[in-house]
Amino acid sequence: MPKLVKLLLCCLGLVILPAIGDSTRSLSGGDDPDLRHAIGLWLDNDDENSLTKISRLARSGNVAARLLLSRIERTERAPSVYRENMSIEEHNEIFRNPNKRGLFSLSWMLSESELGNELARLFLFSYKPLVNLDVIRGLQSYGEIEATDHPVRIAALYGTDEEKQIVLDQLGAPQMKPFVRSQQLPPRRLADGLAVLDYIMQYWREGVVSEREARSFEQTTARFLALGIPYGDISTDNPWRPSIFKWLAQSEETLPIRNACKLACGDNTEQCSLSLLGLTGGFYEAIRLDSPIESLISQDDFLNSPRAAAQAMRRGALIRAEHGGEIASLSEIASSSQCLANQVEIERASPMYQSASQKPDE
């Protein structure tokens, strides 16, 4: 091998190796046996015992426990009944730094960021509606791929054409690519839903859809994938239905929906999965059920956990329309999947859901 080539390869290795090393960085306190036990309880959907243990570790100085608590507080899509019944004081006692700043209880994420924790700083910046590809790169260097969801969406909405292309080529989770593509020029009607349909057909195509069928069902299918129920529909005669169900039945990102429907409906999961996807708000909402912090809980472990399945069901059951009404009534859900309706009815006994249905006297 020529000396010049060897020198170039050596230099390339110096560039690549730090990036590989960065992705395996571990959080201080992450291997604490008490924390690992508490994480196991949390994944088993036991908030009462897990959160108090994690909180105790956070207060004793465990950095990993602090960041985990803050991410759970920030990202959990459908809080459990235990969390729902907490008072503000009980919530702050569990999730916040006991050392207040004036009247305010600081999040552990802010406290750690102020102490110089770089991952905490990146997490905090990722919550802001600002385009910053370096934040996405930074999170990825820590192995926090799913945490790039929000900054990738912001880059897709407000970034330049060049920034959008960089995101597509290098950054973010694969399931976010349809949204980024939908925001590229030239604009097209129903771009967000059609981009999802293209994504599903690329990897999970099932059967053949004629040009006439495509024209007839494309709009309602795109609206369903982009926004869910009641904006679109995936009826039994919809030619895209087999491919969409194949994606639901086989993809990694839909494991929580799949497992939730197995618990509710046994092996008869097709209509349950499609309906739960619609109740959740379509593709872009369904893919947001993620590990709160991959440095401690791998995405695979989270998606396969009882907690993820429970969150998927609660999220679909409890989400309300923008006007505060129900997205779909129990009778409407039962007309397509009675077993799903039975589980939704249980979840809708939630005090939070019931209180939202109470209208003030006119």
mmCIF file of C-alpha atoms in Angstrom:
data_model
loop_
_atom_site.group_PDB
_atom_site.id
_atom_site.type_symbol
_atom_site.label_atom_id
_atom_site.label_comp_id
_atom_site.label_asym_id
_atom_site.label_seq_id
_atom_site.Cartn_x
_atom_site.Cartn_y
_atom_site.Cartn_z
ATOM 1 C CA MET A 1 0.000 0.000 0.000
ATOM 2 C CA PRO A 2 1.473 3.409 -0.950
ATOM 3 C CA LYS A 3 2.642 5.527 1.960
ATOM 4 C CA LEU A 4 0.290 8.397 1.032
ATOM 5 C CA VAL A 5 -2.745 6.076 1.139
ATOM 6 C CA LYS A 6 -1.632 4.699 4.505
ATOM 7 C CA LEU A 7 -1.264 8.222 5.845
ATOM 8 C CA LEU A 8 -4.732 9.199 4.603
ATOM 9 C CA LEU A 9 -6.319 6.106 6.169
ATOM 10 C CA CYS A 10 -4.549 6.808 9.438
ATOM 11 C CA CYS A 11 -5.852 10.371 9.482
ATOM 12 C CA LEU A 12 -9.342 9.157 8.622
ATOM 13 C CA GLY A 13 -9.153 6.753 11.532
ATOM 14 C CA LEU A 14 -8.297 9.634 13.849
ATOM 15 C CA VAL A 15 -11.453 11.381 12.682
ATOM 16 C CA ILE A 16 -13.746 8.358 12.903
ATOM 17 C CA LEU A 17 -12.610 6.767 16.144
ATOM 18 C CA PRO A 18 -13.660 9.611 18.476
ATOM 19 C CA ALA A 19 -17.148 9.566 16.959
ATOM 20 C CA ILE A 20 -17.421 5.839 17.619
ATOM 21 C CA GLY A 21 -16.150 6.333 21.141
ATOM 22 C CA ASP A 22 -18.611 9.166 21.764
ATOM 23 C CA SER A 23 -21.585 6.946 20.934
ATOM 24 C CA THR A 24 -20.655 4.556 23.739
ATOM 25 C CA ARG A 25 -20.233 7.176 26.471
ATOM 26 C CA SER A 26 -21.932 6.102 29.669
ATOM 27 C CA LEU A 27 -23.695 8.251 32.213
ATOM 28 C CA SER A 28 -22.277 8.581 35.704
ATOM 29 C CA GLY A 29 -24.267 6.278 37.987
ATOM 30 C CA GLY A 30 -25.870 4.401 35.091
ATOM 31 C CA ASP A 31 -24.513 1.050 36.223
ATOM 32 C CA ASP A 32 -25.704 1.439 39.837
ATOM 33 C CA PRO A 33 -27.503 -1.843 40.700
ATOM 34 C CA ASP A 34 -30.266 0.022 42.526
ATOM 35 C CA LEU A 35 -30.894 2.180 39.462
ATOM 36 C CA ARG A 36 -30.922 -0.820 37.127
ATOM 37 C CA HIS A 37 -33.474 -2.512 39.407
ATOM 38 C CA ALA A 38 -35.629 0.623 39.448
ATOM 39 C CA ILE A 39 -35.466 0.868 35.657
ATOM 40 C CA GLY A 40 -36.671 -2.720 35.432
ATOM 41 C CA LEU A 41 -39.652 -1.857 37.636
ATOM 42 C CA TRP A 42 -40.383 1.204 35.503
ATOM 43 C CA LEU A 43 -40.332 -0.854 32.305
ATOM 44 C CA ASP A 44 -42.747 -3.260 33.998
ATOM 45 C CA ASN A 45 -45.105 -0.293 34.379
ATOM 46 C CA ASP A 46 -44.665 -0.023 38.164
ATOM 47 C CA ASP A 47 -44.462 3.730 38.762
ATOM 48 C CA GLU A 48 -45.155 3.657 42.478
ATOM 49 C CA ASN A 49 -42.070 1.615 43.321
ATOM 50 C CA SER A 50 -39.745 2.665 40.493
ATOM 51 C CA LEU A 51 -40.103 6.451 40.601
ATOM 52 C CA THR A 52 -39.546 6.733 44.339
ATOM 53 C CA LYS A 53 -36.341 4.669 44.026
ATOM 54 C CA ILE A 54 -35.056 6.721 41.090
ATOM 55 C CA SER A 55 -35.911 9.947 42.920
ATOM 56 C CA ARG A 56 -34.031 8.832 46.018
ATOM 57 C CA LEU A 57 -30.965 8.053 43.884
ATOM 58 C CA ALA A 58 -31.232 11.436 42.129
ATOM 59 C CA ARG A 59 -31.278 13.268 45.448
ATOM 60 C CA SER A 60 -28.241 11.315 46.604
ATOM 61 C CA GLY A 61 -26.230 12.548 43.602
ATOM 62 C CA ASN A 62 -26.733 9.910 40.900
ATOM 63 C CA VAL A 63 -26.473 11.840 37.617
ATOM 64 C CA ALA A 64 -28.053 9.098 35.490
ATOM 65 C CA ALA A 65 -31.078 8.956 37.787
ATOM 66 C CA ARG A 66 -31.446 12.744 37.576
ATOM 67 C CA LEU A 67 -31.467 12.816 33.773
ATOM 68 C CA LEU A 68 -33.788 9.808 33.578
ATOM 69 C CA LEU A 69 -36.340 11.414 35.902
ATOM 70 C CA SER A 70 -36.293 14.628 33.924
ATOM 71 C CA ARG A 71 -36.734 12.807 30.619
ATOM 72 C CA ILE A 72 -39.626 10.735 31.984
ATOM 73 C CA GLU A 73 -41.294 13.905 33.209
ATOM 74 C CA ARG A 74 -40.776 15.613 29.860
ATOM 75 C CA THR A 75 -41.454 12.886 27.299
ATOM 76 C CA GLU A 76 -43.899 10.332 28.695
ATOM 77 C CA ARG A 77 -46.780 10.340 26.236
ATOM 78 C CA ALA A 78 -49.495 8.999 28.548
ATOM 79 C CA PRO A 79 -48.820 9.216 32.310
ATOM 80 C CA SER A 80 -49.965 6.323 34.454
ATOM 81 C CA VAL A 81 -52.882 6.447 36.893
ATOM 82 C CA TYR A 82 -50.334 6.736 39.704
ATOM 83 C CA ARG A 83 -48.810 9.880 38.170
ATOM 84 C CA GLU A 84 -52.193 11.243 37.194
ATOM 85 C CA ASN A 85 -53.310 11.227 40.834
ATOM 86 C CA MET A 86 -50.228 13.025 42.137
ATOM 87 C CA SER A 87 -50.620 16.473 43.655
ATOM 88 C CA ILE A 88 -48.252 19.206 42.434
ATOM 89 C CA GLU A 89 -46.298 18.865 45.667
ATOM 90 C CA GLU A 90 -45.983 15.093 45.264
ATOM 91 C CA HIS A 91 -44.937 15.528 41.634
ATOM 92 C CA ASN A 92 -42.203 18.003 42.513
ATOM 93 C CA GLU A 93 -40.971 15.816 45.346
ATOM 94 C CA ILE A 94 -40.476 12.935 42.923
ATOM 95 C CA PHE A 95 -39.250 14.703 39.795
ATOM 96 C CA ARG A 96 -37.563 17.957 40.817
ATOM 97 C CA ASN A 97 -34.427 19.171 42.540
ATOM 98 C CA PRO A 98 -35.366 19.843 46.207
ATOM 99 C CA ASN A 99 -33.177 22.978 46.178
ATOM 100 C CA LYS A 100 -35.593 25.577 44.856
ATOM 101 C CA ARG A 101 -34.724 28.792 43.053
ATOM 102 C CA GLY A 102 -37.038 31.226 44.731
ATOM 103 C CA LEU A 103 -40.533 29.761 44.463
ATOM 104 C CA PHE A 104 -39.626 27.437 41.618
ATOM 105 C CA SER A 105 -38.588 23.788 41.732
ATOM 106 C CA LEU A 106 -35.880 23.275 39.107
ATOM 107 C CA SER A 107 -35.801 20.269 36.840
ATOM 108 C CA TRP A 108 -32.846 17.959 37.288
ATOM 109 C CA MET A 109 -32.012 18.529 33.611
ATOM 110 C CA LEU A 110 -31.549 22.258 34.161
ATOM 111 C CA SER A 111 -29.579 21.661 37.358
ATOM 112 C CA GLU A 112 -27.221 19.240 35.623
ATOM 113 C CA SER A 113 -26.826 21.521 32.616
ATOM 114 C CA GLU A 114 -25.790 24.368 34.909
ATOM 115 C CA LEU A 115 -23.223 22.035 36.483
ATOM 116 C CA GLY A 116 -21.660 21.511 33.037
ATOM 117 C CA ASN A 117 -23.307 18.265 31.943
ATOM 118 C CA GLU A 118 -23.103 18.343 28.126
ATOM 119 C CA LEU A 119 -25.827 15.757 27.503
ATOM 120 C CA ALA A 120 -28.211 17.700 29.740
ATOM 121 C CA ARG A 121 -27.416 20.853 27.763
ATOM 122 C CA LEU A 122 -28.155 19.060 24.491
ATOM 123 C CA PHE A 123 -31.446 17.688 25.794
ATOM 124 C CA LEU A 124 -32.544 21.152 26.924
ATOM 125 C CA PHE A 125 -31.663 22.718 23.589
ATOM 126 C CA SER A 126 -33.537 19.959 21.727
ATOM 127 C CA TYR A 127 -36.799 21.176 23.309
ATOM 128 C CA LYS A 128 -36.474 24.619 21.694
ATOM 129 C CA PRO A 129 -38.110 25.530 18.349
ATOM 130 C CA LEU A 130 -34.750 26.466 16.831
ATOM 131 C CA VAL A 131 -32.937 24.904 13.883
ATOM 132 C CA ASN A 132 -29.586 23.586 15.084
ATOM 133 C CA LEU A 133 -28.062 20.595 13.323
ATOM 134 C CA ASP A 134 -25.168 20.524 15.805
ATOM 135 C CA VAL A 135 -27.640 19.624 18.559
ATOM 136 C CA ILE A 136 -28.864 16.690 16.467
ATOM 137 C CA ARG A 137 -25.272 15.623 15.859
ATOM 138 C CA GLY A 138 -24.456 16.000 19.545
ATOM 139 C CA LEU A 139 -27.377 13.854 20.676
ATOM 140 C CA GLN A 140 -26.442 11.203 18.117
ATOM 141 C CA SER A 141 -22.870 11.182 19.414
ATOM 142 C CA TYR A 142 -24.297 10.093 22.776
ATOM 143 C CA GLY A 143 -26.425 7.414 21.108
ATOM 144 C CA GLU A 144 -29.618 9.425 21.728
ATOM 145 C CA ILE A 145 -31.146 8.891 18.279
ATOM 146 C CA GLU A 146 -34.805 9.038 19.351
ATOM 147 C CA ALA A 147 -34.237 12.301 21.219
ATOM 148 C CA THR A 148 -33.549 13.957 17.864
ATOM 149 C CA ASP A 149 -37.248 13.686 16.942
ATOM 150 C CA HIS A 150 -38.192 17.263 17.847
ATOM 151 C CA PRO A 151 -35.105 19.051 16.463
ATOM 152 C CA VAL A 152 -35.432 17.052 13.222
ATOM 153 C CA ARG A 153 -39.064 18.156 12.888
ATOM 154 C CA ILE A 154 -38.021 21.761 13.500
ATOM 155 C CA ALA A 155 -35.246 21.511 10.894
ATOM 156 C CA ALA A 156 -37.739 20.057 8.419
ATOM 157 C CA LEU A 157 -40.201 22.881 9.032
ATOM 158 C CA TYR A 158 -37.866 25.876 9.251
ATOM 159 C CA GLY A 159 -34.479 24.798 7.899
ATOM 160 C CA THR A 160 -32.978 25.742 4.570
ATOM 161 C CA ASP A 161 -33.104 23.343 1.619
ATOM 162 C CA GLU A 162 -29.463 22.498 2.322
ATOM 163 C CA GLU A 163 -30.150 21.783 6.005
ATOM 164 C CA LYS A 164 -33.085 19.539 5.128
ATOM 165 C CA GLN A 165 -30.924 17.554 2.734
ATOM 166 C CA ILE A 166 -28.212 17.150 5.375
ATOM 167 C CA VAL A 167 -30.822 15.785 7.802
ATOM 168 C CA LEU A 168 -32.040 13.337 5.165
ATOM 169 C CA ASP A 169 -28.541 12.162 4.276
ATOM 170 C CA GLN A 170 -26.907 12.036 7.712
ATOM 171 C CA LEU A 171 -29.106 12.779 10.709
ATOM 172 C CA GLY A 172 -32.138 11.568 12.622
ATOM 173 C CA ALA A 173 -34.029 8.277 12.870
ATOM 174 C CA PRO A 174 -35.151 6.581 9.618
ATOM 175 C CA GLN A 175 -38.838 6.932 10.480
ATOM 176 C CA MET A 176 -38.445 10.720 10.507
ATOM 177 C CA LYS A 177 -37.363 10.867 6.864
ATOM 178 C CA PRO A 178 -40.956 10.981 5.497
ATOM 179 C CA PHE A 179 -41.660 14.176 7.429
ATOM 180 C CA VAL A 180 -38.465 15.831 6.229
ATOM 181 C CA ARG A 181 -39.205 14.833 2.623
ATOM 182 C CA SER A 182 -42.735 16.197 2.910
ATOM 183 C CA GLN A 183 -41.325 19.644 3.719
ATOM 184 C CA GLN A 184 -39.037 19.818 0.695
ATOM 185 C CA LEU A 185 -39.819 21.798 -2.444
ATOM 186 C CA PRO A 186 -41.842 21.732 -4.568
ATOM 187 C CA PRO A 187 -44.852 21.667 -2.227
ATOM 188 C CA ARG A 188 -47.586 19.139 -2.877
ATOM 189 C CA ARG A 189 -51.008 18.596 -1.410
ATOM 190 C CA LEU A 190 -51.163 16.063 1.483
ATOM 191 C CA ALA A 191 -47.373 15.814 1.298
ATOM 192 C CA ASP A 192 -46.935 14.572 4.885
ATOM 193 C CA GLY A 193 -49.356 11.658 4.458
ATOM 194 C CA LEU A 194 -48.170 10.756 0.961
ATOM 195 C CA ALA A 195 -44.556 10.697 2.167
ATOM 196 C CA VAL A 196 -45.552 8.143 4.839
ATOM 197 C CA LEU A 197 -47.365 6.082 2.227
ATOM 198 C CA ASP A 198 -44.226 6.097 0.060
ATOM 199 C CA TYR A 199 -42.156 5.035 3.092
ATOM 200 C CA ILE A 200 -44.484 2.135 3.908
ATOM 201 C CA MET A 201 -44.716 0.977 0.302
ATOM 202 C CA GLN A 202 -40.929 1.040 -0.011
ATOM 203 C CA TYR A 203 -40.420 -1.504 2.781
ATOM 204 C CA TRP A 204 -43.773 -3.195 3.465
ATOM 205 C CA ARG A 205 -45.550 -3.364 0.115
ATOM 206 C CA GLU A 206 -48.252 -6.037 0.074
ATOM 207 C CA GLY A 207 -50.135 -6.774 -3.127
ATOM 208 C CA VAL A 208 -50.657 -4.566 -6.160
ATOM 209 C CA VAL A 209 -52.601 -1.299 -6.247
ATOM 210 C CA SER A 210 -53.978 -0.269 -9.617
ATOM 211 C CA GLU A 211 -53.748 3.317 -10.815
ATOM 212 C CA ARG A 212 -57.531 3.690 -10.567
ATOM 213 C CA GLU A 213 -57.571 2.364 -6.979
ATOM 214 C CA ALA A 214 -54.662 4.631 -6.067
ATOM 215 C CA ARG A 215 -56.536 7.703 -7.248
ATOM 216 C CA SER A 216 -59.743 6.675 -5.468
ATOM 217 C CA PHE A 217 -58.215 6.016 -2.048
ATOM 218 C CA GLU A 218 -55.008 8.058 -1.970
ATOM 219 C CA GLN A 219 -56.392 11.182 -0.291
ATOM 220 C CA THR A 220 -58.261 9.473 2.556
ATOM 221 C CA THR A 221 -55.285 7.155 3.141
ATOM 222 C CA ALA A 222 -52.819 10.062 3.238
ATOM 223 C CA ARG A 223 -55.009 11.983 5.694
ATOM 224 C CA PHE A 224 -55.309 8.908 7.929
ATOM 225 C CA LEU A 225 -51.538 8.338 7.977
ATOM 226 C CA ALA A 226 -50.788 12.011 8.626
ATOM 227 C CA LEU A 227 -53.525 12.814 11.176
ATOM 228 C CA GLY A 228 -55.422 9.645 12.103
ATOM 229 C CA ILE A 229 -59.107 9.515 13.012
ATOM 230 C CA PRO A 230 -61.440 11.207 12.018
ATOM 231 C CA TYR A 231 -59.519 12.886 9.188
ATOM 232 C CA GLY A 232 -59.000 9.759 7.101
ATOM 233 C CA ASP A 233 -59.990 6.137 6.871
ATOM 234 C CA ILE A 234 -58.532 2.703 6.181
ATOM 235 C CA SER A 235 -61.646 0.689 5.292
ATOM 236 C CA THR A 236 -61.601 -2.999 4.373
ATOM 237 C CA ASP A 237 -61.840 -2.160 0.667
ATOM 238 C CA ASN A 238 -58.905 0.278 0.816
ATOM 239 C CA PRO A 239 -56.169 -1.190 -1.446
ATOM 240 C CA TRP A 240 -53.407 0.312 0.732
ATOM 241 C CA ARG A 241 -54.715 -1.437 3.853
ATOM 242 C CA PRO A 242 -52.687 -4.706 3.514
ATOM 243 C CA SER A 243 -49.405 -2.789 3.240
ATOM 244 C CA ILE A 244 -50.233 -0.487 6.143
ATOM 245 C CA PHE A 245 -51.142 -3.451 8.327
ATOM 246 C CA LYS A 246 -47.946 -5.237 7.266
ATOM 247 C CA TRP A 247 -46.006 -2.188 8.523
ATOM 248 C CA LEU A 248 -47.988 -2.274 11.782
ATOM 249 C CA ALA A 249 -47.386 -6.019 12.148
ATOM 250 C CA GLN A 250 -43.662 -6.055 11.380
ATOM 251 C CA SER A 251 -41.936 -2.716 11.971
ATOM 252 C CA GLU A 252 -39.946 -1.938 15.097
ATOM 253 C CA GLU A 253 -41.564 1.456 15.740
ATOM 254 C CA THR A 254 -45.066 -0.053 15.970
ATOM 255 C CA LEU A 255 -44.212 -2.679 18.610
ATOM 256 C CA PRO A 256 -46.109 -0.778 21.367
ATOM 257 C CA ILE A 257 -49.321 -0.672 19.291
ATOM 258 C CA ARG A 258 -48.888 -4.304 18.333
ATOM 259 C CA ASN A 259 -48.332 -5.459 21.910
ATOM 260 C CA ALA A 260 -51.175 -3.310 23.250
ATOM 261 C CA CYS A 261 -53.551 -4.933 20.761
ATOM 262 C CA LYS A 262 -52.314 -8.431 21.576
ATOM 263 C CA LEU A 263 -53.187 -7.788 25.213
ATOM 264 C CA ALA A 264 -56.613 -6.402 24.280
ATOM 265 C CA CYS A 265 -57.556 -8.693 21.395
ATOM 266 C CA GLY A 266 -55.345 -11.774 21.427
ATOM 267 C CA ASP A 267 -54.322 -12.865 17.934
ATOM 268 C CA ASN A 268 -57.024 -10.802 16.206
ATOM 269 C CA THR A 269 -54.984 -7.609 16.007
ATOM 270 C CA GLU A 270 -55.510 -6.195 12.513
ATOM 271 C CA GLN A 271 -58.495 -3.942 13.128
ATOM 272 C CA CYS A 272 -57.344 -3.098 16.656
ATOM 273 C CA SER A 273 -53.923 -1.993 15.386
ATOM 274 C CA LEU A 274 -55.360 0.105 12.564
ATOM 275 C CA SER A 275 -57.909 1.723 14.873
ATOM 276 C CA LEU A 276 -55.365 2.386 17.621
ATOM 277 C CA LEU A 277 -53.043 3.970 15.049
ATOM 278 C CA GLY A 278 -55.915 6.234 14.018
ATOM 279 C CA LEU A 279 -56.820 7.144 17.603
ATOM 280 C CA THR A 280 -53.179 7.965 18.334
ATOM 281 C CA GLY A 281 -53.105 10.541 15.553
ATOM 282 C CA GLY A 282 -51.486 8.612 12.711
ATOM 283 C CA PHE A 283 -47.909 7.743 11.833
ATOM 284 C CA TYR A 284 -46.158 10.839 13.143
ATOM 285 C CA GLU A 285 -47.666 10.474 16.611
ATOM 286 C CA ALA A 286 -47.285 6.686 16.787
ATOM 287 C CA ILE A 287 -43.523 6.861 16.221
ATOM 288 C CA ARG A 288 -43.058 9.184 19.213
ATOM 289 C CA LEU A 289 -43.277 6.374 21.785
ATOM 290 C CA ASP A 290 -39.572 6.128 22.542
ATOM 291 C CA SER A 291 -37.076 5.348 25.268
ATOM 292 C CA PRO A 292 -36.764 8.469 27.436
ATOM 293 C CA ILE A 293 -32.967 8.128 27.434
ATOM 294 C CA GLU A 294 -31.189 5.520 25.337
ATOM 295 C CA SER A 295 -27.982 5.896 27.341
ATOM 296 C CA LEU A 296 -29.827 3.954 30.061
ATOM 297 C CA ILE A 297 -32.709 2.150 28.310
ATOM 298 C CA SER A 298 -32.181 0.864 24.787
ATOM 299 C CA GLN A 299 -34.916 1.596 22.286
ATOM 300 C CA ASP A 300 -35.407 -2.132 21.757
ATOM 301 C CA ASP A 301 -35.866 -2.773 25.494
ATOM 302 C CA PHE A 302 -38.348 0.083 25.760
ATOM 303 C CA LEU A 303 -40.438 -0.843 22.719
ATOM 304 C CA ASN A 304 -40.767 -4.444 23.909
ATOM 305 C CA SER A 305 -41.722 -3.478 27.471
ATOM 306 C CA PRO A 306 -45.125 -3.620 29.207
ATOM 307 C CA ARG A 307 -44.729 0.119 29.770
ATOM 308 C CA ALA A 308 -44.604 0.944 26.052
ATOM 309 C CA ALA A 309 -47.701 -1.177 25.374
ATOM 310 C CA ALA A 310 -49.562 0.499 28.240
ATOM 311 C CA GLN A 311 -48.567 3.951 27.011
ATOM 312 C CA ALA A 312 -49.684 3.137 23.470
ATOM 313 C CA MET A 313 -53.133 2.115 24.694
ATOM 314 C CA ARG A 314 -53.533 5.048 27.085
ATOM 315 C CA ARG A 315 -52.347 7.524 24.489
ATOM 316 C CA GLY A 316 -54.841 6.282 21.914
ATOM 317 C CA ALA A 317 -57.679 6.032 24.425
ATOM 318 C CA LEU A 318 -57.218 9.393 26.143
ATOM 319 C CA ILE A 319 -56.229 11.818 23.414
ATOM 320 C CA ARG A 320 -58.948 14.342 22.658
ATOM 321 C CA ALA A 321 -59.861 16.415 19.634
ATOM 322 C CA GLU A 322 -58.699 20.024 19.472
ATOM 323 C CA HIS A 323 -62.188 21.227 20.446
ATOM 324 C CA GLY A 324 -62.079 19.019 23.560
ATOM 325 C CA GLY A 325 -64.540 16.420 22.354
ATOM 326 C CA GLU A 326 -63.928 12.754 21.688
ATOM 327 C CA ILE A 327 -62.002 11.716 18.605
ATOM 328 C CA ALA A 328 -64.204 8.634 18.445
ATOM 329 C CA SER A 329 -66.953 7.420 20.754
ATOM 330 C CA LEU A 330 -66.900 3.968 22.300
ATOM 331 C CA SER A 331 -69.695 2.857 19.982
ATOM 332 C CA GLU A 332 -67.733 4.081 16.945
ATOM 333 C CA ILE A 333 -64.624 2.207 18.096
ATOM 334 C CA ALA A 334 -66.683 -0.914 18.849
ATOM 335 C CA SER A 335 -68.117 -0.908 15.321
ATOM 336 C CA SER A 336 -64.619 -1.748 14.056
ATOM 337 C CA SER A 337 -63.021 -3.466 17.080
ATOM 338 C CA GLN A 338 -65.050 -4.455 20.123
ATOM 339 C CA CYS A 339 -62.015 -5.714 22.067
ATOM 340 C CA LEU A 340 -60.258 -2.376 21.564
ATOM 341 C CA ALA A 341 -63.393 -0.508 22.650
ATOM 342 C CA ASN A 342 -63.483 -2.590 25.852
ATOM 343 C CA GLN A 343 -59.953 -1.518 26.755
ATOM 344 C CA VAL A 344 -60.538 2.108 25.737
ATOM 345 C CA GLU A 345 -63.561 2.208 28.051
ATOM 346 C CA ILE A 346 -61.375 1.105 30.960
ATOM 347 C CA GLU A 347 -58.766 3.761 30.195
ATOM 348 C CA ARG A 348 -61.368 6.500 29.775
ATOM 349 C CA ALA A 349 -62.412 6.055 33.380
ATOM 350 C CA SER A 350 -59.301 8.174 33.993
ATOM 351 C CA PRO A 351 -60.091 11.233 36.161
ATOM 352 C CA MET A 352 -58.089 13.390 33.762
ATOM 353 C CA TYR A 353 -60.174 12.262 30.796
ATOM 354 C CA GLN A 354 -63.437 12.587 32.655
ATOM 355 C CA SER A 355 -62.637 16.071 33.915
ATOM 356 C CA ALA A 356 -61.846 17.206 30.384
ATOM 357 C CA SER A 357 -65.333 16.137 29.318
ATOM 358 C CA GLN A 358 -67.015 18.356 31.878
ATOM 359 C CA LYS A 359 -68.216 21.507 30.154
ATOM 360 C CA PRO A 360 -68.746 24.722 32.127
ATOM 361 C CA ASP A 361 -72.329 25.901 32.516
ATOM 362 C CA GLU A 362 -73.319 28.221 29.693
#
